[in-house]
Amino acid sequence: MSKTTYQFPTGFLWGSASSGPQTEGGADEGGRKPSIWDHWYSLEPSRFHNEVGPTNTSNFYHQYKEDIALMKETGHNSFRTSIQWSRLIPDGIGEVNEEAVEFYNRVIDELIANGIEPFMNLFHFDMPMAMQEMGGWENREVVDAFASFATACFELFGDRVKHWITFNEPIVPVEGGYMYDFHYPNIVDFKRAAQVAHHTIVAHALAVKSYKSLDLGGKIGTVLNLTPFYPRSKDNAADVRAAHVADLFFTRSFLDPMLKGEYPKELVVIMREYDVLPADVRDEDLATIKENIIDFIGLNYYQPRRVKLKEHAVHPDAPFMPNHLFDNYEMPGRKMNVHRGWEICEAAIYDMAMDIYHHYGNIPFYIAENGMGVEGEEKFKNEAGNIEDDYRIAFIKGHLKHLHRAIEEGANCFGYHLWTFADNWSWMNAYKNRYGLVEVDINDGFKRRVKKSGRWYKELSDNNGFSE
Ligand code: BGP
């Protein structure tokens, strides 16, 4: 059988994504103060897998040089991490921590010296505790404090960092913290969730405004998790409507204000009907959102969501949630990542790319996260002790084929970042699911060992594609 070659555009970015809180460790070092994660772990350690908390994570704070060398070895020409607000401005507002400035300067300079383009994100679920004590995203003063933090980052590092990201998956703290009880402050109240979402979007727009006013010659974007929604039956109007409503709540809610400058009107109508619109939305907020559109977008994709019409009644006293308007649907025979319990649907990456192409002016985008989490990955070690993760290589190839198809049809994609470079701490899941190109042994001094996928990723990047 003849081989097909998947060649990507010249200058395509290959790399991976991670975040400060998930990799740095050193939570109590260098003048950092607690974020909501340190605080929540101190209250309820049992809610974290194997009670592993955020204090040490993967020791990047000390091992960043070794890690950056390994990034080079695994073919990275770009890499995303985040600046921890709780490290740079430990009280959220006020003094900049000089030790943090030195640390992030060293990381950025080391990346550039190794030919790796830094992508810097400003918020990866990590609200400083001092800000949460003031009400977190429910309080407008926190919105302004974030804008000041963003400006400080641009001024300190913007001479070298040319790709900025305001937020990673901003809907996740809304879901986790105010709807579904998997982030601190564990509130279950959709109207407050909507307020948090709105303030997050204003904070994002203010950061974009600040960046553009500084004229530093780089680009600013955001990273959204755009899980596509598919109806159980394309021929059933109620199923199609259910998928549309779910998509309004979970996709268009952030995508439209960030790329089109306004909230979807249909979503506003539904939220008004259920009396869950945020209490405080000002004309000046809407103007700020309208005037500050991003330059590019990062798309995170792991799994699709399938929905059907609401078939089961909701208890009349249950707090309103969007899934009162649809039910989840499990497609029989779906392809699974059995280790993580997530569906694998590679073609969805094509649908996401074409959505941006058709409905958002074909704005430049990159895949900012995609990856395969595996629990108990040690069982795939060979005799030499190296993890042979052929399943991860197959996963990446499967998605790249569909991304390649979208690019051939005109999608404006400039890169692919895998989640993640080296195994890292993942919130409540701690070290349960391993995603790295590089293994991190948390029981043996955070020792790194390149997996088979890491070696393959180098070939992929060197060849700017692959053949099969
Ligand atoms: C994404 C987040 C990452 C990371 C990843 C894996 O949504 O942006 O921070 O945690 O998911 O998650 P998990 O370990 O739950 O599989």
Short mmCIF file of N, CA, C and O in Angstrom, two decimals, residues 18 30 98 142 154 173 238 309 315 328 373 407 417 439:
data_model
loop_
_atom_site.label_atom_id
_atom_site.label_comp_id
_atom_site.label_asym_id
_atom_site.label_seq_id
_atom_site.Cartn_x
_atom_site.Cartn_y
_atom_site.Cartn_z
N SER A 18 1.56 23.69 29.04
CA SER A 18 1.49 23.32 30.46
C SER A 18 1.07 24.58 31.20
O SER A 18 0.64 25.55 30.58
N GLY A 30 10.41 31.45 47.03
CA GLY A 30 10.57 32.62 46.17
C GLY A 30 9.50 33.67 46.35
O GLY A 30 9.19 34.40 45.41
N GLU A 98 10.17 40.54 43.06
CA GLU A 98 11.37 40.54 42.21
C GLU A 98 11.92 39.13 41.96
O GLU A 98 12.45 38.85 40.89
N VAL A 142 -11.38 42.76 41.61
CA VAL A 142 -10.50 41.67 41.18
C VAL A 142 -10.30 41.74 39.66
O VAL A 142 -9.21 41.46 39.14
N PHE A 154 3.07 42.32 30.66
CA PHE A 154 3.43 42.82 29.32
C PHE A 154 4.67 43.73 29.42
O PHE A 154 5.57 43.66 28.60
N PRO A 173 -13.15 27.42 35.42
CA PRO A 173 -13.38 27.91 36.79
C PRO A 173 -14.85 28.28 37.05
O PRO A 173 -15.31 28.20 38.20
N ALA A 238 -35.74 17.89 17.84
CA ALA A 238 -35.56 18.15 19.28
C ALA A 238 -34.12 17.83 19.71
O ALA A 238 -33.53 18.55 20.52
N LEU A 309 -32.40 15.35 23.38
CA LEU A 309 -33.37 16.18 24.07
C LEU A 309 -33.53 15.72 25.52
O LEU A 309 -33.18 14.60 25.87
N HIS A 315 -35.85 17.58 39.14
CA HIS A 315 -36.57 17.87 40.39
C HIS A 315 -36.88 19.37 40.44
O HIS A 315 -35.99 20.19 40.16
N ASN A 328 -27.22 14.26 28.29
CA ASN A 328 -26.04 13.72 27.62
C ASN A 328 -26.40 12.41 26.94
O ASN A 328 -27.32 11.70 27.37
N GLY A 373 -4.60 11.19 28.13
CA GLY A 373 -4.30 10.89 29.53
C GLY A 373 -4.42 9.39 29.77
O GLY A 373 -5.37 8.76 29.33
N ILE A 407 -6.67 22.23 7.08
CA ILE A 407 -5.70 23.21 6.56
C ILE A 407 -5.73 23.20 5.03
O ILE A 407 -5.73 24.24 4.37
N HIS A 417 -0.04 22.20 19.68
CA HIS A 417 0.59 21.98 20.99
C HIS A 417 -0.09 20.80 21.67
O HIS A 417 -1.31 20.79 21.85
N GLU A 439 8.21 11.23 30.95
CA GLU A 439 7.70 10.71 32.22
C GLU A 439 8.32 11.50 33.38
O GLU A 439 9.51 11.85 33.32
#
